[in-house]
Tab-separated table of C-alpha atoms (C1' of nucleotides) in Angstrom:
chain	number	residue	atom	x	y	z
Y	1	MET	CA	-11.607	-18.866	21.812
Y	2	PRO	CA	-9.456	-16.091	20.380
Y	3	LYS	CA	-7.211	-14.325	22.895
Y	4	LEU	CA	-7.923	-10.900	21.461
Y	5	LYS	CA	-11.302	-9.146	21.555
Y	6	THR	CA	-10.341	-6.720	18.845
Y	7	LEU	CA	-7.711	-6.663	16.131
Y	8	LYS	CA	-6.229	-3.316	15.200
Y	9	VAL	CA	-4.559	-3.424	11.795
Y	10	ALA	CA	-2.593	-0.653	10.124
Y	11	THR	CA	-1.172	-0.370	6.610
Y	12	TRP	CA	1.497	2.127	5.602
Y	13	ASN	CA	3.644	2.588	2.524
Y	14	ILE	CA	6.758	3.724	4.381
Y	15	ASN	CA	9.034	4.486	1.374
Y	16	SER	CA	12.188	3.073	3.022
Y	17	VAL	CA	11.779	1.526	6.454
Y	18	ARG	CA	15.419	2.188	7.359
Y	19	LEU	CA	15.256	5.900	6.596
Y	20	ARG	CA	11.991	6.293	8.506
Y	21	ILE	CA	12.409	3.858	11.385
Y	22	GLU	CA	11.934	6.679	13.923
Y	23	SER	CA	8.575	7.594	12.385
Y	24	VAL	CA	7.547	3.948	12.552
Y	25	GLU	CA	8.539	3.795	16.242
Y	26	LYS	CA	6.533	6.935	16.944
Y	27	PHE	CA	3.537	5.494	15.103
Y	28	LEU	CA	3.661	2.192	17.004
Y	29	LYS	CA	4.007	3.984	20.330
Y	30	GLU	CA	1.084	6.317	19.658
Y	31	GLN	CA	-1.320	4.020	17.824
Y	32	LYS	CA	-0.390	0.611	19.233
Y	33	PRO	CA	-1.804	-1.459	16.383
Y	34	ASP	CA	-1.745	-5.225	16.881
Y	35	VAL	CA	-0.429	-5.664	13.361
Y	36	LEU	CA	1.337	-3.197	11.054
Y	37	CYS	CA	1.690	-3.928	7.333
Y	38	LEU	CA	4.433	-1.973	5.623
Y	39	GLN	CA	5.095	-1.531	1.914
Y	40	GLU	CA	8.103	-0.200	0.031
Y	41	ILE	CA	10.487	-1.174	2.799
Y	42	LYS	CA	13.220	-0.869	0.132
Y	43	CYS	CA	15.622	-3.287	1.758
Y	44	HIS	CA	16.584	-6.917	1.719
Y	45	ASN	CA	15.516	-9.139	4.636
Y	46	ASP	CA	19.136	-9.194	5.898
Y	47	VAL	CA	19.149	-5.466	6.660
Y	48	PHE	CA	15.550	-5.058	7.867
Y	49	PRO	CA	15.653	-3.165	11.210
Y	50	GLU	CA	14.300	-6.116	13.177
Y	51	LYS	CA	15.784	-4.997	16.508
Y	52	ALA	CA	13.841	-1.736	16.531
Y	53	PHE	CA	10.561	-3.597	16.004
Y	54	LYS	CA	11.325	-6.174	18.702
Y	55	LYS	CA	12.254	-3.413	21.120
Y	56	ALA	CA	8.916	-1.728	20.368
Y	57	GLY	CA	7.109	-4.966	21.248
Y	58	TYR	CA	6.582	-6.221	17.713
Y	59	GLU	CA	8.403	-9.527	17.954
Y	60	HIS	CA	6.628	-11.363	15.190
Y	61	ILE	CA	7.743	-10.455	11.711
Y	62	ALA	CA	6.758	-11.729	8.287
Y	63	LEU	CA	9.181	-10.428	5.679
Y	64	ASN	CA	9.425	-10.273	1.932
Y	65	GLY	CA	12.134	-7.750	1.162
Y	66	GLN	CA	14.370	-7.000	-1.770
Y	67	LYS	CA	17.284	-4.661	-2.319
Y	68	ALA	CA	16.487	-1.015	-3.123
Y	69	TYR	CA	12.964	-1.489	-4.477
Y	70	HIS	CA	9.535	-2.582	-3.307
Y	71	GLY	CA	9.421	-5.069	-0.399
Y	72	VAL	CA	6.719	-5.698	2.192
Y	73	ALA	CA	6.759	-6.547	5.899
Y	74	THR	CA	4.059	-7.465	8.386
Y	75	VAL	CA	5.011	-6.909	12.032
Y	76	SER	CA	2.873	-7.986	14.969
Y	77	ARG	CA	2.565	-7.898	18.783
Y	78	VAL	CA	0.936	-11.337	18.651
Y	79	PRO	CA	2.146	-14.491	16.899
Y	80	LEU	CA	1.950	-14.878	13.134
Y	81	THR	CA	1.679	-18.313	11.538
Y	82	ASN	CA	1.596	-19.805	8.037
Y	83	ILE	CA	3.746	-17.055	6.587
Y	84	GLU	CA	3.569	-17.100	2.824
Y	85	THR	CA	5.150	-14.920	0.157
Y	86	ARG	CA	3.719	-15.163	-3.323
Y	87	GLU	CA	5.659	-14.117	-6.367
Y	88	PHE	CA	3.505	-12.474	-9.018
Y	89	CYS	CA	4.245	-12.223	-12.751
Y	90	ASN	CA	7.497	-14.244	-12.464
Y	91	LYS	CA	9.326	-10.980	-11.913
Y	92	GLY	CA	11.195	-11.826	-8.740
Y	93	ASP	CA	9.605	-8.747	-7.156
Y	94	ALA	CA	8.731	-8.752	-3.437
Y	95	ARG	CA	5.185	-7.412	-3.390
Y	96	HIS	CA	3.177	-9.751	-1.176
Y	97	VAL	CA	3.299	-11.424	2.212
Y	98	ALA	CA	0.483	-13.192	4.057
Y	99	ALA	CA	0.245	-14.403	7.652
Y	100	THR	CA	-2.401	-15.766	9.994
Y	101	VAL	CA	-3.131	-14.336	13.449
Y	102	PRO	CA	-4.187	-17.263	15.703
Y	103	ASP	CA	-4.968	-14.936	18.646
Y	104	ALA	CA	-7.577	-13.207	16.455
Y	105	GLY	CA	-9.405	-16.396	15.543
Y	106	ASP	CA	-7.150	-17.232	12.607
Y	107	ILE	CA	-7.759	-14.061	10.639
Y	108	ARG	CA	-5.377	-14.136	7.679
Y	109	ILE	CA	-3.791	-10.874	6.568
Y	110	HIS	CA	-2.565	-10.299	3.017
Y	111	ASN	CA	-0.182	-7.395	2.584
Y	112	TYR	CA	0.310	-6.040	-0.967
Y	113	TYR	CA	2.345	-3.568	-2.916
Y	114	VAL	CA	0.774	-3.475	-6.383
Y	115	PRO	CA	3.037	-2.111	-9.172
Y	116	ALA	CA	2.651	1.625	-9.708
Y	117	GLY	CA	2.434	1.202	-13.491
Y	118	GLY	CA	4.617	3.999	-14.879
Y	119	ASP	CA	3.346	7.152	-16.548
Y	120	GLU	CA	1.671	6.118	-19.781
Y	121	PRO	CA	-1.634	4.214	-19.401
Y	122	ASP	CA	-1.059	2.127	-22.526
Y	123	VAL	CA	-0.025	-1.544	-22.407
Y	124	GLU	CA	1.509	-1.320	-25.891
Y	125	LYS	CA	3.806	1.576	-25.117
Y	126	ASN	CA	4.467	0.968	-21.433
Y	127	GLU	CA	5.388	-2.440	-20.083
Y	128	LYS	CA	5.078	-1.232	-16.496
Y	129	PHE	CA	1.401	-0.557	-17.090
Y	130	ALA	CA	1.021	-4.034	-18.636
Y	131	HIS	CA	2.734	-5.487	-15.548
Y	132	LYS	CA	0.287	-3.674	-13.271
Y	133	LEU	CA	-2.734	-5.104	-15.097
Y	134	ASP	CA	-1.145	-8.585	-15.208
Y	135	PHE	CA	-0.522	-8.412	-11.477
Y	136	LEU	CA	-4.189	-7.585	-10.840
Y	137	ASN	CA	-5.260	-10.431	-13.155
Y	138	GLU	CA	-3.137	-12.844	-11.118
Y	139	MET	CA	-4.646	-11.603	-7.865
Y	140	GLU	CA	-8.108	-12.133	-9.314
Y	141	ALA	CA	-7.338	-15.676	-10.514
Y	142	TRP	CA	-5.799	-16.607	-7.165
Y	143	TYR	CA	-8.722	-15.507	-4.995
Y	144	LYS	CA	-11.253	-16.915	-7.432
Y	145	ASN	CA	-9.797	-20.340	-6.670
Y	146	HIS	CA	-9.768	-19.894	-2.895
Y	147	LYS	CA	-12.000	-22.348	-1.076
Y	148	ASN	CA	-14.379	-21.806	1.877
Y	149	LYS	CA	-15.390	-18.360	0.636
Y	150	LYS	CA	-18.217	-18.038	3.149
Y	151	THR	CA	-16.156	-18.888	6.203
Y	152	SER	CA	-12.595	-17.756	5.540
Y	153	LYS	CA	-11.741	-14.622	7.490
Y	154	MET	CA	-9.230	-12.553	5.580
Y	155	VAL	CA	-8.039	-8.970	5.524
Y	156	LEU	CA	-6.334	-7.584	2.407
Y	157	VAL	CA	-4.365	-4.387	2.879
Y	158	GLY	CA	-1.727	-2.387	1.141
Y	159	ASP	CA	-0.753	0.110	-1.471
Y	160	LEU	CA	-2.876	-1.036	-4.398
Y	161	ASN	CA	-1.830	2.025	-6.415
Y	162	ILE	CA	-5.389	2.554	-7.688
Y	163	ALA	CA	-7.918	5.136	-6.521
Y	164	PRO	CA	-11.175	3.636	-7.821
Y	165	PHE	CA	-13.903	6.167	-7.049
Y	166	GLU	CA	-14.622	9.704	-8.146
Y	167	HIS	CA	-13.968	11.056	-4.665
Y	168	ASP	CA	-10.866	8.928	-4.131
Y	169	VAL	CA	-9.004	11.603	-6.121
Y	170	TRP	CA	-8.885	15.403	-5.974
Y	171	SER	CA	-10.184	15.743	-9.534
Y	172	HIS	CA	-11.942	12.869	-11.264
Y	173	LYS	CA	-11.932	14.680	-14.610
Y	174	GLN	CA	-8.291	15.663	-14.545
Y	175	LEU	CA	-7.116	12.210	-13.487
Y	176	LEU	CA	-9.129	10.002	-15.825
Y	177	LYS	CA	-6.060	9.550	-18.046
Y	178	VAL	CA	-3.556	9.517	-15.216
Y	179	VAL	CA	-2.236	6.129	-14.081
Y	180	SER	CA	-3.952	5.187	-10.764
Y	181	HIS	CA	-7.407	6.419	-11.811
Y	182	THR	CA	-7.914	5.185	-15.405
Y	183	PRO	CA	-11.099	3.179	-16.149
Y	184	ILE	CA	-9.102	0.111	-17.219
Y	185	GLU	CA	-7.278	-0.058	-13.878
Y	186	VAL	CA	-10.491	0.497	-11.968
Y	187	GLU	CA	-12.130	-2.362	-13.913
Y	188	HIS	CA	-9.236	-4.668	-13.069
Y	189	LEU	CA	-9.429	-3.699	-9.393
Y	190	GLU	CA	-13.173	-4.331	-9.391
Y	191	ARG	CA	-12.571	-7.808	-10.752
Y	192	VAL	CA	-10.079	-8.520	-7.969
Y	193	GLN	CA	-12.683	-7.312	-5.508
Y	194	LYS	CA	-15.354	-9.589	-6.984
Y	195	SER	CA	-13.030	-12.612	-6.923
Y	196	HIS	CA	-13.693	-13.086	-3.197
Y	197	SER	CA	-16.518	-10.577	-2.657
Y	198	TRP	CA	-14.015	-8.340	-0.820
Y	199	ILE	CA	-15.563	-5.481	1.162
Y	200	ASP	CA	-14.016	-1.987	0.961
Y	201	VAL	CA	-13.739	-1.136	4.677
Y	202	MET	CA	-12.577	2.465	4.230
Y	203	ARG	CA	-15.646	3.375	2.204
Y	204	GLU	CA	-17.913	1.749	4.797
Y	205	PHE	CA	-16.880	4.595	7.077
Y	206	VAL	CA	-16.716	7.470	4.607
Y	207	PRO	CA	-19.647	8.101	2.251
Y	208	HIS	CA	-18.980	8.082	-1.484
Y	209	ASP	CA	-19.612	11.806	-1.871
Y	210	GLU	CA	-16.812	12.680	0.559
Y	211	LYS	CA	-13.175	12.960	-0.415
Y	212	LEU	CA	-10.911	10.243	0.980
Y	213	TYR	CA	-7.144	10.209	0.400
Y	214	SER	CA	-4.150	8.298	1.737
Y	215	TRP	CA	-1.379	9.693	-0.508
Y	216	TRP	CA	-0.161	13.178	-1.374
Y	217	SER	CA	2.645	13.714	-3.902
Y	218	TYR	CA	6.046	14.954	-2.794
Y	219	ARG	CA	5.967	17.268	-5.787
Y	220	ALA	CA	3.470	19.736	-4.404
Y	221	LYS	CA	4.996	22.774	-2.733
Y	222	ASP	CA	2.526	22.519	0.125
Y	223	TRP	CA	0.774	19.129	0.147
Y	224	LYS	CA	-1.727	20.215	2.805
Y	225	ALA	CA	-2.762	23.474	1.168
Y	226	ALA	CA	-2.973	21.930	-2.316
Y	227	ASN	CA	-4.623	18.770	-0.932
Y	228	LYS	CA	-4.359	17.031	-4.300
Y	229	GLY	CA	-4.567	13.579	-2.792
Y	230	ARG	CA	-5.496	10.108	-3.928
Y	231	ARG	CA	-6.704	7.002	-2.068
Y	232	LEU	CA	-4.073	4.498	-3.158
Y	233	ASP	CA	-4.085	2.463	0.064
Y	234	HIS	CA	-6.858	0.082	0.938
Y	235	ILE	CA	-8.258	-2.195	3.634
Y	236	TRP	CA	-10.576	-4.952	2.446
Y	237	VAL	CA	-12.186	-7.879	4.258
Y	238	THR	CA	-13.915	-11.076	3.176
Y	239	PRO	CA	-17.677	-11.557	3.706
Y	240	ALA	CA	-16.988	-13.747	6.778
Y	241	MET	CA	-15.789	-10.502	8.454
Y	242	LYS	CA	-18.675	-8.356	7.266
Y	243	GLY	CA	-19.784	-5.882	9.927
Y	244	THR	CA	-16.781	-6.544	12.188
Y	245	ALA	CA	-15.007	-3.257	11.451
Y	246	LYS	CA	-15.520	-0.917	14.411
Y	247	SER	CA	-13.442	2.048	13.288
Y	248	MET	CA	-11.257	3.326	10.480
Y	249	GLU	CA	-8.902	6.252	10.269
Y	250	VAL	CA	-6.399	7.726	7.835
Y	251	LEU	CA	-3.657	9.194	10.002
Y	252	THR	CA	-3.209	12.271	7.813
Y	253	ASP	CA	-1.027	13.916	10.485
Y	254	ALA	CA	1.780	11.488	9.667
Y	255	ARG	CA	2.065	13.031	6.183
Y	256	GLY	CA	3.182	16.199	7.958
Y	257	TRP	CA	5.789	14.567	10.202
Y	258	GLU	CA	9.487	15.237	9.730
Y	259	LYS	CA	10.897	13.539	6.576
Y	260	PRO	CA	7.490	12.011	5.801
Y	261	SER	CA	6.500	9.161	3.553
Y	262	ASP	CA	4.208	10.363	0.756
Y	263	HIS	CA	1.595	7.921	2.114
Y	264	ALA	CA	-0.302	8.227	5.397
Y	265	PRO	CA	-1.081	5.143	7.508
Y	266	VAL	CA	-4.588	3.695	7.337
Y	267	ILE	CA	-5.899	1.999	10.477
Y	268	ALA	CA	-8.929	-0.207	11.105
Y	269	THR	CA	-10.097	-2.022	14.219
Y	270	PHE	CA	-12.115	-5.226	13.960
Y	271	LYS	CA	-14.201	-7.097	16.471
Y	272	VAL	CA	-12.760	-10.597	16.696
Q	1	DA	C1'	1.718	21.690	-21.157
Q	2	DT	C1'	5.362	20.755	-18.251
Q	3	DG	C1'	7.918	19.859	-14.259
Q	4	DG	C1'	7.836	19.521	-9.865
Q	5	DT	C1'	10.357	15.723	-5.143
Q	6	DA	C1'	12.128	11.615	-2.898
Q	7	DG	C1'	14.875	7.069	-2.135
Q	8	DT	C1'	18.440	3.783	-3.452
Q	9	DC	C1'	22.783	3.152	-5.199
Q	10	DG	C1'	26.602	4.960	-6.721
Q	11	DC	C1'	23.741	6.411	-12.607
Q	12	DA	C1'	20.003	5.348	-13.732
Q	13	DC	C1'	16.059	3.668	-11.952
Q	14	DT	C1'	11.494	3.674	-9.503
Q	15	DA	C1'	7.718	6.035	-7.693
DNA sequence: ATGGTAGTCGCACTA
């Protein structure tokens, strides 16, 4: 029997974990997730602020960092096993870490930072955009080959850098040619989703005709007043976890904290 | 139509 009755998972693109460690501490103290998945930690494993997490009660850490760019970390109050980091596109980039939570009945959590893709949505002119699509193709191929699709309990979270639906962006029309909301990216994301029949947990709680954002650009004078957001961060689950999500929240307040990340945390609680 | 901000590293790069 699992030790936990519920599993509270949060995902947050922190845009430098060292610069914002105090915000992370505040978040952990207030929200007390069981597991927090961070993206864009922007540091190598050697300089990850491990002590601060341990002091906050998050003693179990699965790391895949790199210097200056990207990097993901999954920190947990309960043990993590079978830690795995997968390298995509032979780039040497740190954009994925997975770990299993035995106390939650062996739910496996995949934490992703999908490439942003640059400015120009054209694979011929922009190799960063090509990299983004390649990365999604690799994700699709990987999950397609996963076994035990009906029984394997997995959560996939992270900054996927794509806002797929009309109301995942402030203006569908104005963003159709803007990287993060182009039809080609959305098609690729849909194929990843189909590869393991992933369920979009955030949209199970917010109807498709309501706006839902997790990111607001730093470049707006007043992010809250402009509210030109996008839903770049996601929480998905496999069919074996269908119906187990009890709540979901985007902690929009955190976007207004001192020295904020441009992303807000997304939190979901699952019945174990 | 353009430029606006932020982080890392130490100038140009990424987002």
